[in-house]
mmCIF file of C-alpha atoms in Angstrom:
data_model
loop_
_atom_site.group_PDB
_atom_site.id
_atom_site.type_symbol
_atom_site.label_atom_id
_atom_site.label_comp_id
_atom_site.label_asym_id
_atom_site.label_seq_id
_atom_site.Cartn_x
_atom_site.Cartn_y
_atom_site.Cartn_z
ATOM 1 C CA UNK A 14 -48.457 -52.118 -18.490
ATOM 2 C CA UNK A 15 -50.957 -49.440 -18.789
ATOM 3 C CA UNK A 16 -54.072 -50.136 -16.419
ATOM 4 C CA UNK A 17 -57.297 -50.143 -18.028
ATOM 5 C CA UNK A 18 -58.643 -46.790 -16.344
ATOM 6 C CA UNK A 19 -55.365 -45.034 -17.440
ATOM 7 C CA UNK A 20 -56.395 -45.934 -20.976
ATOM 8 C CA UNK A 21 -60.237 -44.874 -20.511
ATOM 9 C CA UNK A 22 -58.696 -41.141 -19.005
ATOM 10 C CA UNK A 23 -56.673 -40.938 -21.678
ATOM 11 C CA UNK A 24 -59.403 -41.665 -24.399
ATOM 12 C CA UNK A 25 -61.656 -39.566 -22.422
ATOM 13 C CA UNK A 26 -58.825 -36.840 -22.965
ATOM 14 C CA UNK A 27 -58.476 -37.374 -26.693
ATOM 15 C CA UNK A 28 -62.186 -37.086 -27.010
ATOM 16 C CA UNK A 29 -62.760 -33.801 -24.675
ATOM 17 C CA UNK A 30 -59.834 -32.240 -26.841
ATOM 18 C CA UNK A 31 -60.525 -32.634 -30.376
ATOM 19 C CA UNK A 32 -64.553 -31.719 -29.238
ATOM 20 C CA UNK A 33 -63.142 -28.799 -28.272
ATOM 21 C CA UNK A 34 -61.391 -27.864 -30.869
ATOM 22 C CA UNK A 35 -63.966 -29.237 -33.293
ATOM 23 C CA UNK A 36 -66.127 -26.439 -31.816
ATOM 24 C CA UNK A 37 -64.036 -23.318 -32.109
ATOM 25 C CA UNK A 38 -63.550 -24.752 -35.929
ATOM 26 C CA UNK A 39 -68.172 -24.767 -35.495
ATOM 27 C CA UNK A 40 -68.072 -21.575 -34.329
ATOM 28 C CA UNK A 41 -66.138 -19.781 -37.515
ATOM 29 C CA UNK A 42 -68.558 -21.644 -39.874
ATOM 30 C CA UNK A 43 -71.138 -20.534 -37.508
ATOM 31 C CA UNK A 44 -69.510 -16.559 -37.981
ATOM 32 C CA UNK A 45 -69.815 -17.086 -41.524
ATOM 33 C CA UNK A 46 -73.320 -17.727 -41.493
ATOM 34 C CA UNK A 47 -74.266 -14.961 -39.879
ATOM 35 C CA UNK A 48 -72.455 -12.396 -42.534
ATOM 36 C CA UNK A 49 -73.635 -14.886 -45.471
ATOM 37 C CA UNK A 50 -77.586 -14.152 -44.100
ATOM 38 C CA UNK A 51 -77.946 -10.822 -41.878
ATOM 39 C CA UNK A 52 -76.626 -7.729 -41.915
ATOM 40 C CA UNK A 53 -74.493 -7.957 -38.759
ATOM 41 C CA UNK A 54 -71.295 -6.558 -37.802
ATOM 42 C CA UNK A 55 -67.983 -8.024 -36.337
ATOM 43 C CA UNK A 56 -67.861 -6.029 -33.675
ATOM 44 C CA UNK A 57 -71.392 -7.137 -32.841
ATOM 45 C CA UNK A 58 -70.612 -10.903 -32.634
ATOM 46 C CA UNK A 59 -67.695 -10.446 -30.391
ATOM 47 C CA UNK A 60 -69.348 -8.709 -27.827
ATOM 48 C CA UNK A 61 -72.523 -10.975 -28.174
ATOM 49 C CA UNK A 62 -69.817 -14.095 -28.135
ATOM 50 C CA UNK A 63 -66.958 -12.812 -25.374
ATOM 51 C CA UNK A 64 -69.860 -11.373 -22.656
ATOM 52 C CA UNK A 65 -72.177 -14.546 -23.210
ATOM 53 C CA UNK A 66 -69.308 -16.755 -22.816
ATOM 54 C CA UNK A 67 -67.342 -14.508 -20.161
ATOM 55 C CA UNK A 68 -70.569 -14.415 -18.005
ATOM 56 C CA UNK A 69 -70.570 -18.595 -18.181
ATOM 57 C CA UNK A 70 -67.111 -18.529 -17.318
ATOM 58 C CA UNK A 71 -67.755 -16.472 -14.570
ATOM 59 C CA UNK A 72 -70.434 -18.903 -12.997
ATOM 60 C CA UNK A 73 -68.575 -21.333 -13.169
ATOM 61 C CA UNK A 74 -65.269 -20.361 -11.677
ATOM 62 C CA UNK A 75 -67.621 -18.553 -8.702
ATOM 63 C CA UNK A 76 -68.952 -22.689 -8.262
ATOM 64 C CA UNK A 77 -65.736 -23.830 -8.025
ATOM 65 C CA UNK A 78 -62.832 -21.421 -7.820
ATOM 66 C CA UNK A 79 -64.321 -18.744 -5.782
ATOM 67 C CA UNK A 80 -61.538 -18.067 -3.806
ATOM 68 C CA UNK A 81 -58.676 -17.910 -6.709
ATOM 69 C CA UNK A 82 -61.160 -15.639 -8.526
ATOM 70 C CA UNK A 83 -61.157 -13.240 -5.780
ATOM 71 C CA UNK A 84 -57.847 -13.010 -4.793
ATOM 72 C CA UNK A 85 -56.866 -12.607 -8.230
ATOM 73 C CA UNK A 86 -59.115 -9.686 -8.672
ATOM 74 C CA UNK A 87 -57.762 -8.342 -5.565
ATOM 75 C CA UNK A 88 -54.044 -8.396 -6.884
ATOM 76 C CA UNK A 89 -53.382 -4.801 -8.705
ATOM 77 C CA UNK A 90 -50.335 -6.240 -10.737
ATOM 78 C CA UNK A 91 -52.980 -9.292 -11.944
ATOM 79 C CA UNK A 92 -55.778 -6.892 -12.823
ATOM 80 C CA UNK A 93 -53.839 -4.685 -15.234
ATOM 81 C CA UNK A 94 -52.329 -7.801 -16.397
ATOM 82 C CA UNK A 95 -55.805 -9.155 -16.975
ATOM 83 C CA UNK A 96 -56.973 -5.402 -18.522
ATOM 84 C CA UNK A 97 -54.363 -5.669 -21.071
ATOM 85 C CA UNK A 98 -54.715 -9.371 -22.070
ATOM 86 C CA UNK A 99 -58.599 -9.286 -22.128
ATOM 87 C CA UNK A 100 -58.161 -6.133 -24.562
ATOM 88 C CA UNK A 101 -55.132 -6.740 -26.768
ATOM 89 C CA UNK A 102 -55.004 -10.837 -26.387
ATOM 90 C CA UNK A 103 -58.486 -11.642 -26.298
ATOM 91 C CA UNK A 104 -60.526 -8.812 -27.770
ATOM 92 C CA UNK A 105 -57.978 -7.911 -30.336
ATOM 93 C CA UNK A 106 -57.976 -11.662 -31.089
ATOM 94 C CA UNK A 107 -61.800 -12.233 -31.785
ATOM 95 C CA UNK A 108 -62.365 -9.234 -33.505
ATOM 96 C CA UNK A 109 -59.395 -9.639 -36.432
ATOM 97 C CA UNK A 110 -60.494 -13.461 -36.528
ATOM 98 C CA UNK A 111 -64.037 -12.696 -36.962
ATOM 99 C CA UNK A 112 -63.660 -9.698 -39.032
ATOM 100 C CA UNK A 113 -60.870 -11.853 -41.420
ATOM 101 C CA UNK A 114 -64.322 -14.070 -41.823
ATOM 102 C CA UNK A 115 -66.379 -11.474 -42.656
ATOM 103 C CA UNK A 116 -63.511 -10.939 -45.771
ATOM 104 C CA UNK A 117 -62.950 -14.444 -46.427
ATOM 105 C CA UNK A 118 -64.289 -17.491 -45.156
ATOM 106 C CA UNK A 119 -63.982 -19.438 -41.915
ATOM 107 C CA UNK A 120 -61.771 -22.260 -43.197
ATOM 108 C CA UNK A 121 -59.181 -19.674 -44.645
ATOM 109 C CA UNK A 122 -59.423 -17.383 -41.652
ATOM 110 C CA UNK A 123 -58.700 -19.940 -39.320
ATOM 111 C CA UNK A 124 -55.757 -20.833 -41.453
ATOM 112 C CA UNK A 125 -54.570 -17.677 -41.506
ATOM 113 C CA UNK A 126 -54.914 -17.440 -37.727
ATOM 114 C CA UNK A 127 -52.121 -20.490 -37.380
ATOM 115 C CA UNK A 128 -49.510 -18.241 -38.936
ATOM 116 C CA UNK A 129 -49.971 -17.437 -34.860
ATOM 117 C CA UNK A 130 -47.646 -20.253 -34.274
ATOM 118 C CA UNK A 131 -44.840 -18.406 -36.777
ATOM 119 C CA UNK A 132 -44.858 -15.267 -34.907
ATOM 120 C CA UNK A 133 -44.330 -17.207 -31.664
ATOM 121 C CA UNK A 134 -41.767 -19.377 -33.072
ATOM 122 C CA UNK A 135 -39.721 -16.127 -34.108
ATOM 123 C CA UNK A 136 -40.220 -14.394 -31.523
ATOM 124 C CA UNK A 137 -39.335 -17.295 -28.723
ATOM 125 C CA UNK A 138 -35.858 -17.967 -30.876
ATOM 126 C CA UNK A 139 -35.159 -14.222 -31.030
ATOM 127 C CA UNK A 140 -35.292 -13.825 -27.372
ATOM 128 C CA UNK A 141 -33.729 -17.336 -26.600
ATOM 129 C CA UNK A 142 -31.039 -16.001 -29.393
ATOM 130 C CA UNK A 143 -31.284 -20.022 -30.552
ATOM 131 C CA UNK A 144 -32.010 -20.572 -34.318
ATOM 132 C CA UNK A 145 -35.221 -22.557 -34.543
ATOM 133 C CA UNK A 146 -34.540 -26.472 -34.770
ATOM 134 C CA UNK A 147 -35.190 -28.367 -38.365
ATOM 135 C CA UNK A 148 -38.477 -29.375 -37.831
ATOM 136 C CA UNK A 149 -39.161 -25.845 -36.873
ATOM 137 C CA UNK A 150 -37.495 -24.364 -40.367
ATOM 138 C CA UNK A 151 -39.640 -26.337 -42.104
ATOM 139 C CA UNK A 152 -42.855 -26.178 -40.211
ATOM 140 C CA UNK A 153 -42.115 -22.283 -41.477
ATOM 141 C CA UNK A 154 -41.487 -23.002 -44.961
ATOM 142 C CA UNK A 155 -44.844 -25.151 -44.725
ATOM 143 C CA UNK A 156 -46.419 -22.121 -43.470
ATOM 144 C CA UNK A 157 -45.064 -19.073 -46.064
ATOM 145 C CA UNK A 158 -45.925 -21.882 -49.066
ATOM 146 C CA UNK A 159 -49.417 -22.269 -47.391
ATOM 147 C CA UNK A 160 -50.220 -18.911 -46.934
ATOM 148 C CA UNK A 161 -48.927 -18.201 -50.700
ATOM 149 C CA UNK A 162 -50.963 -21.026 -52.068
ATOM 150 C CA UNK A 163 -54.262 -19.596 -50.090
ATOM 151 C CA UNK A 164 -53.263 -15.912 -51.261
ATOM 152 C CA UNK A 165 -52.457 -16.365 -54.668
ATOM 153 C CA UNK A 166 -54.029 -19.585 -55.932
ATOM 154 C CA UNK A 167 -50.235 -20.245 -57.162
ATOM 155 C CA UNK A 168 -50.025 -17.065 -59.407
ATOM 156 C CA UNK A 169 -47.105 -14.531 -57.696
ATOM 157 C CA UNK A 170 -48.866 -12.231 -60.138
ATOM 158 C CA UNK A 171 -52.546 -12.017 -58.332
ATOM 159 C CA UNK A 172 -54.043 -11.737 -55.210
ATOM 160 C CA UNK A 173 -56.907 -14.020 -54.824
ATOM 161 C CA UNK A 174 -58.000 -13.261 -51.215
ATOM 162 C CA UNK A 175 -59.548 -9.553 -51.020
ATOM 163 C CA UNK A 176 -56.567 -7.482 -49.368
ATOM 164 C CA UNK A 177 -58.867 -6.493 -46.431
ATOM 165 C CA UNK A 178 -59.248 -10.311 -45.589
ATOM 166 C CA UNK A 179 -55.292 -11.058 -45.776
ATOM 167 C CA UNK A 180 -54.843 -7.971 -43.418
ATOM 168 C CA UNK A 181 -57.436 -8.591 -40.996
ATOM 169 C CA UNK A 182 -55.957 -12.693 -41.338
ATOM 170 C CA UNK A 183 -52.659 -11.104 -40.474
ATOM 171 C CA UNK A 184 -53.585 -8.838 -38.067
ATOM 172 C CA UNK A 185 -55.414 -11.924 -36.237
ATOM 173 C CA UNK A 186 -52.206 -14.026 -36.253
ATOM 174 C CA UNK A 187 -50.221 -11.191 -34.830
ATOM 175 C CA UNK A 188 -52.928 -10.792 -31.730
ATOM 176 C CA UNK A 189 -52.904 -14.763 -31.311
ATOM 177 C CA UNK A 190 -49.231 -14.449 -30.939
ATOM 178 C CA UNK A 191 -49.555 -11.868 -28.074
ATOM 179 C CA UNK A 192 -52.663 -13.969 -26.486
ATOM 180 C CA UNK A 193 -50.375 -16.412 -26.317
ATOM 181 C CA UNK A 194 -47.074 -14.970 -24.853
ATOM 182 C CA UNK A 195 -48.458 -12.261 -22.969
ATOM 183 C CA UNK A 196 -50.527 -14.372 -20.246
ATOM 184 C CA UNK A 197 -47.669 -16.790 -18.693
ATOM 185 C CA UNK A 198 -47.664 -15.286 -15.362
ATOM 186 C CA UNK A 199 -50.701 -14.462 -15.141
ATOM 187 C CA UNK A 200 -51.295 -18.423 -15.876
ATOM 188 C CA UNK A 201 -48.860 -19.950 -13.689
ATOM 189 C CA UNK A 202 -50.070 -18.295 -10.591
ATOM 190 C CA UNK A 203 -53.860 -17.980 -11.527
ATOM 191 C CA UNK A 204 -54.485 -21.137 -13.711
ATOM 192 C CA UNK A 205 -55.538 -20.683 -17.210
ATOM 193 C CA UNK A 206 -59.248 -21.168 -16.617
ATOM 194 C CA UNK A 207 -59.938 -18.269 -14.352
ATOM 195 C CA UNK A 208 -57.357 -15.776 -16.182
ATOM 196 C CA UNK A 209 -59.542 -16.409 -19.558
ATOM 197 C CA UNK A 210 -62.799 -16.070 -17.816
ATOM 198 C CA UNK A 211 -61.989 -13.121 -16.424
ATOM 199 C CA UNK A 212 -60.055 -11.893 -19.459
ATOM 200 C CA UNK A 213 -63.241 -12.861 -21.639
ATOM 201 C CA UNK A 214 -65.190 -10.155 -19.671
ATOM 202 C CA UNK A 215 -62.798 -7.721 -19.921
ATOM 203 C CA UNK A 216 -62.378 -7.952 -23.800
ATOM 204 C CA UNK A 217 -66.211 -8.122 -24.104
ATOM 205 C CA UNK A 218 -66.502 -5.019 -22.000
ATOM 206 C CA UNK A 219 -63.697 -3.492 -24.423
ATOM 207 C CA UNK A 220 -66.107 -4.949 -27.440
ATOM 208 C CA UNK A 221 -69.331 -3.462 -26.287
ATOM 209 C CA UNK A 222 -67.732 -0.233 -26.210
ATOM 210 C CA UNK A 223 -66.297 -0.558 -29.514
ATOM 211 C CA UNK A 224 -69.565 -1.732 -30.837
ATOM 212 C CA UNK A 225 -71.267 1.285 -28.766
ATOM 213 C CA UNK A 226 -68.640 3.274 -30.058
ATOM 214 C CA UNK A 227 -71.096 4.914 -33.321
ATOM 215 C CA UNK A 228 -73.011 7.065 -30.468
ATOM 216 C CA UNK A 229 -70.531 9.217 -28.946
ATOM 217 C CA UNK A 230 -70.651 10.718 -32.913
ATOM 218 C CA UNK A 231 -74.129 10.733 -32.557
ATOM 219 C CA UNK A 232 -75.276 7.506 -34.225
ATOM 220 C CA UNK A 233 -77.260 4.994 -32.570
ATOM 221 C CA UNK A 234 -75.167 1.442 -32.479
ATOM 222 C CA UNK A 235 -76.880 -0.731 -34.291
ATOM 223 C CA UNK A 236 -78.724 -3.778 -33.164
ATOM 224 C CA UNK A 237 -78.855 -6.385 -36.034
ATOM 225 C CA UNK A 238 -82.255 -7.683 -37.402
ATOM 226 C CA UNK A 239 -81.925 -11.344 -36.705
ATOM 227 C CA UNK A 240 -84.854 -14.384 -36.812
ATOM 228 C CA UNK A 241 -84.868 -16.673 -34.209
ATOM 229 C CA UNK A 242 -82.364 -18.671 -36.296
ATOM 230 C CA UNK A 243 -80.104 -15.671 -35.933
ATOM 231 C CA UNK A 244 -80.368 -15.544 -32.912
ATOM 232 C CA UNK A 245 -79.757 -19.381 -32.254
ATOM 233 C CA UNK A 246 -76.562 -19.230 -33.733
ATOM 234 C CA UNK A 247 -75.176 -15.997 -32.054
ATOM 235 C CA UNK A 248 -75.870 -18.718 -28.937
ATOM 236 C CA UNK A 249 -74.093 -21.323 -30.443
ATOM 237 C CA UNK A 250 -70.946 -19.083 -30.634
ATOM 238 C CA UNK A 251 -70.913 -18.128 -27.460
ATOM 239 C CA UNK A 252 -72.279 -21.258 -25.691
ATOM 240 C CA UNK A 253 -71.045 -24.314 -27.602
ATOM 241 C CA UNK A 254 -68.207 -22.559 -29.874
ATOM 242 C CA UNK A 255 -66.441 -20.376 -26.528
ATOM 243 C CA UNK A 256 -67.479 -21.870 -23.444
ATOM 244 C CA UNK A 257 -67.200 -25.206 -24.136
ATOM 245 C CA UNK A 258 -65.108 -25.394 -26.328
ATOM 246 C CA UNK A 259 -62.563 -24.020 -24.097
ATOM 247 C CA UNK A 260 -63.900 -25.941 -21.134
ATOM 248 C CA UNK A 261 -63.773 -29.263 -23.023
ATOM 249 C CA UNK A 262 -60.378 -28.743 -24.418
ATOM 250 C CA UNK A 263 -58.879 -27.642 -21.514
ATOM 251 C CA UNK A 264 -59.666 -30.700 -19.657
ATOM 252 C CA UNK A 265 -58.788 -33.047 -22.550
ATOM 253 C CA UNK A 266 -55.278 -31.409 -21.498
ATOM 254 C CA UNK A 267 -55.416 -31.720 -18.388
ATOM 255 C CA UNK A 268 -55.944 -35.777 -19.086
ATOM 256 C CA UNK A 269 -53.854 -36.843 -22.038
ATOM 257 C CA UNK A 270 -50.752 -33.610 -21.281
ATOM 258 C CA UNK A 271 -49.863 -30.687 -23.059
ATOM 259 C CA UNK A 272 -48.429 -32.529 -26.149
ATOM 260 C CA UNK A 273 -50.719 -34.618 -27.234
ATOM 261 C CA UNK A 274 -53.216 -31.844 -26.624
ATOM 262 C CA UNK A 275 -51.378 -29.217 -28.579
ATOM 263 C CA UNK A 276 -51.291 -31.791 -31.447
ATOM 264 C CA UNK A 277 -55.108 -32.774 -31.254
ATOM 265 C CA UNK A 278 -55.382 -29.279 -31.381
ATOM 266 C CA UNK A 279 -54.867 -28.802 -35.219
ATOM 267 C CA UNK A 280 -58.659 -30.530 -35.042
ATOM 268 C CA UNK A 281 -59.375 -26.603 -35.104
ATOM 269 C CA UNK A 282 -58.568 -25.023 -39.145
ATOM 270 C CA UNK A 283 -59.878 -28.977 -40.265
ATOM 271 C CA UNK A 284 -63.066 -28.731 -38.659
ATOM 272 C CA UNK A 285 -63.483 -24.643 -39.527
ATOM 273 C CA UNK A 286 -62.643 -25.987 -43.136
ATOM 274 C CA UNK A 287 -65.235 -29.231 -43.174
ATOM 275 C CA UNK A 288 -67.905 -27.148 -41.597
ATOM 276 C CA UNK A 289 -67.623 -23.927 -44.587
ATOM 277 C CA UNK A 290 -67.555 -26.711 -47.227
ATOM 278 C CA UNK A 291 -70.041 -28.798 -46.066
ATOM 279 C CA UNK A 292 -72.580 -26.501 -44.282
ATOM 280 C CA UNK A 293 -72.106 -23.438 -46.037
ATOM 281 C CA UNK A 294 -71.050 -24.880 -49.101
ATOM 282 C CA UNK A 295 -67.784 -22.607 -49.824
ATOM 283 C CA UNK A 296 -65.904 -24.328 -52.589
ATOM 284 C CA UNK A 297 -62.572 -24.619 -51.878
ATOM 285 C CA UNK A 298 -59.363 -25.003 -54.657
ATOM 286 C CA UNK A 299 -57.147 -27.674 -55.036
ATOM 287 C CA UNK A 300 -54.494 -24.668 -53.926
ATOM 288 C CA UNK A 301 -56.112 -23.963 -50.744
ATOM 289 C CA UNK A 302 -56.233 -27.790 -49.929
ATOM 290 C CA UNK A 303 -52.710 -27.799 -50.107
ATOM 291 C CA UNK A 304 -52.573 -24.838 -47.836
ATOM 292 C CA UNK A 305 -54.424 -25.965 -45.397
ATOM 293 C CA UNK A 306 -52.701 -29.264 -45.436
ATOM 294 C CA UNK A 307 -49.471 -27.326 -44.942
ATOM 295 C CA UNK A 308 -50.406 -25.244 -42.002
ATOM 296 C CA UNK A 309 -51.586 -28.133 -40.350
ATOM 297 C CA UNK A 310 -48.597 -30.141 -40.788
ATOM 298 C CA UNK A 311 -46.461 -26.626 -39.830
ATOM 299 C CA UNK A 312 -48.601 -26.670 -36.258
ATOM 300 C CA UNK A 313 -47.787 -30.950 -35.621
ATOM 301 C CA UNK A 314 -44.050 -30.243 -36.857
ATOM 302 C CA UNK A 315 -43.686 -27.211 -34.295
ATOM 303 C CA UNK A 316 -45.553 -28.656 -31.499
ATOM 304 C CA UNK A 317 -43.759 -31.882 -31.382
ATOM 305 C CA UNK A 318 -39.870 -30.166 -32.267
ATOM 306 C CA UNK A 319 -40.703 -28.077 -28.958
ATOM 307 C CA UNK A 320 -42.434 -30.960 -26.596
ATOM 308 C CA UNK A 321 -39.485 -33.134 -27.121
ATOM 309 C CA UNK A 322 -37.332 -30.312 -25.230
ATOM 310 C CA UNK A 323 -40.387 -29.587 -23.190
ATOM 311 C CA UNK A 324 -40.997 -33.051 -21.502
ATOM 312 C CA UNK A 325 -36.753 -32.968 -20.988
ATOM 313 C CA UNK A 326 -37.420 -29.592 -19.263
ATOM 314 C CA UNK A 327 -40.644 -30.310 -17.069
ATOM 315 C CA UNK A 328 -38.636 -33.995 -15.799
ATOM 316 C CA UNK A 329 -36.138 -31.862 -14.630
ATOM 317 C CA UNK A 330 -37.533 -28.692 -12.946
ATOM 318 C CA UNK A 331 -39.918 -30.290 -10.126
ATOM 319 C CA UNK A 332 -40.540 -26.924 -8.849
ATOM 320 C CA UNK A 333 -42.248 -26.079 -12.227
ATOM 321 C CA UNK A 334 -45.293 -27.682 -11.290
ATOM 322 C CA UNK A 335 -48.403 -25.759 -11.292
ATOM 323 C CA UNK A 336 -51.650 -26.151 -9.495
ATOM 324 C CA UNK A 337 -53.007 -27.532 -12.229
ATOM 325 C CA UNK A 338 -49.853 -29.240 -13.835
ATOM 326 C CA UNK A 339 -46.743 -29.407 -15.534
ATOM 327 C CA UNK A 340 -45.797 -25.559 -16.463
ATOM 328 C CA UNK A 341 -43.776 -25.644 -19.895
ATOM 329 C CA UNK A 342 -40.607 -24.320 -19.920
ATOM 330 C CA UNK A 343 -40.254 -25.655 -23.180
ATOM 331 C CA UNK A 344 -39.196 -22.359 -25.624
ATOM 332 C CA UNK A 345 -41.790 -22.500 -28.378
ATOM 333 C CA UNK A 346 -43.986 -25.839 -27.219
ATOM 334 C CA UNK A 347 -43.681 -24.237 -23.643
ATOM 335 C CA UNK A 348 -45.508 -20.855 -24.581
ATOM 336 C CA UNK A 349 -47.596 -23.083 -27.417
ATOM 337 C CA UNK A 350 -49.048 -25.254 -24.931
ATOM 338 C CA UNK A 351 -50.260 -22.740 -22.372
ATOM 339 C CA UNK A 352 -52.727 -21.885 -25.033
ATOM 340 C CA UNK A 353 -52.697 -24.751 -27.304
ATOM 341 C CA UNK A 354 -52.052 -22.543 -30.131
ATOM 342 C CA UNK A 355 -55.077 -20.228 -30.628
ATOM 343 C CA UNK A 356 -57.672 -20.875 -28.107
ATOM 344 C CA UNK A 357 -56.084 -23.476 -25.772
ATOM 345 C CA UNK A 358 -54.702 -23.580 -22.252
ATOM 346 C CA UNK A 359 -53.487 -25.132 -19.050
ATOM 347 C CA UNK A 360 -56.197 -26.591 -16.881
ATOM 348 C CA UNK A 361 -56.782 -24.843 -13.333
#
């Protein structure tokens, strides 16, 4: 029988995780916004949302993981570990996402962004040298018809999306694939929390200088013209649509396990999608309801093919157990969970 304060944690988990993933889906509308009404640049936002964030992260893992943050910093193999995941995981991974918005829209971005999950899939079978399992297959067929529907509107003939919004969509599934696998060590012996605080300040470092990057020709980078609305929403990407969003998700995790968190992550491209229709207003066809339908489903089918070998794995490798929990060893579910997909990780 499940006590009654097992029940409340695990509610409280269910809540924490689909908040958090509810904001990450606020902070593409929030992206959107910005393009729709100022004259603002991608590069702009993720340095503005990666250093506000990163700097929060940091306070916080100084108040309570002082110690870990140190040492990590200390450790030469961790710090160009953390160089190359803050700039080609994190960075690389804001920058397409955002910039994919900037071309499309935040609902269809964030789509895009779960082809993520493919490239993982793929990749984890190719170096397993396992074919994927059924669910798997299909969860990939779900996501090719998806991404056809979104593309196409259902005419092989025609591109619907502009070309530079399908690359930059690619292009950001391909970098969530490497923020995802890249990390693991880095996770197991650090914790998730500290590696992507510190890995947020690295990639917003890398941002600045990309943003910066106009004057070394001579130009002056350029600071965008925004009311105090503007700015209010720059905030909100940083504060509520970063920080805690990955704070409340990650501890939703840490209370209700990797699974069920990986699965209440899909809360993510639905709330990105109710937030551009209703807020924004972005009309959406009946072929990219479909889509996004698929994708959806293709991220529940995947995550729950690869947790059923995951929980086998974790029951029987003891010495798998992290500081902050169960470390996958799951193949797709194992490197899924870690990160929850896009923006999701391992509490500690």
């Amino acid at each position: 029988m499940v006590s009654k304060g097992n029940r409340e944690r695990f509610f409280l988990g269910v809540a924490c995780a689909l908040a958090g993933g509810a904001l990450w889906g606020f902070s593409g509308a929030c992206s959107q916004y910005l393009f729709a009404n100022y004259d603002i640049e991608a590069s702009f936002i993720t340095a503005a949302r990666m250093l506000g964030s990163g700097a929060l992260f940091l306070m916080l893992l100084l108040a309570t993981r002082r110690e870990r943050l140190f040492a990590m910093l200390r450790d030469r193999v961790s710090l160009r570990q953390l160089i190359v995941f803050g700039v080609f995981g994190l960075f690389a991974c804001q920058f397409s996402y955002i910039a994919s918005i900037g071309c499309t829209n935040a609902g269809t971005a964030t789509v895009l962004q779960s082809l993520g999950t493919v490239w993982v899939m793929l990749s984890v079978c190719a170096l397993a040298k396992k074919p994927p399992r059924a669910g798997e297959i299909i969860g990939l067929v779900f996501a090719l018809v998806a991404t056809f529907l979104i593309a196409t509107q259902g005419d092989p003939s025609s591109l619907s999306l502009p070309a530079a919004g399908l690359a930059w969509g690619i292009a950001n599934s391909l970098a969530v694939a490497i923020y995802i696998m890249y990390p693991k060590r880095l996770m197991f012996v650090w914790g998730t929390l500290p590696t992507t605080g510190v890995g947020m300040v690295i990639g917003g470092i890398g941002a600045g200088l990309v943003w910066a990057a106009p004057a070394a020709w001579g130009d002056a980078a350029t600071v965008p013209s925004l009311d105090a609305m503007g700015w209010l929403v720059l905030a909100a990407i940083a504060v509520l649509g970063t920080f805690a969003a990955f704070t409340l998700y990650l501890h939703g995790v840490a209370l209700v396990g990797p699974v069920t968190g990986s699965l209440l992550g899909a809360m993510e491209p639905v709330s990105a999608t109710v937030f551009a229709a209703l807020w924004l207003g972005t009309s959406f066809t009946g072929y990219d309801w479909v889509g996004f339908l698929l994708m959806v489903s293709m991220i529940l089918l995947v995550s729950v093919a690869g947790g059923k070998e995951n929980s086998q794995e974790a029951a029987a490798s003891p010495e798998m157990q992290g500081p902050g929990g169960p470390v996958s060893t799951g193949r797709i579910h194992g490197l899924l969970q870690q990160t929850g997909g896009t923006e999701k990780g391992r509490l500690e």
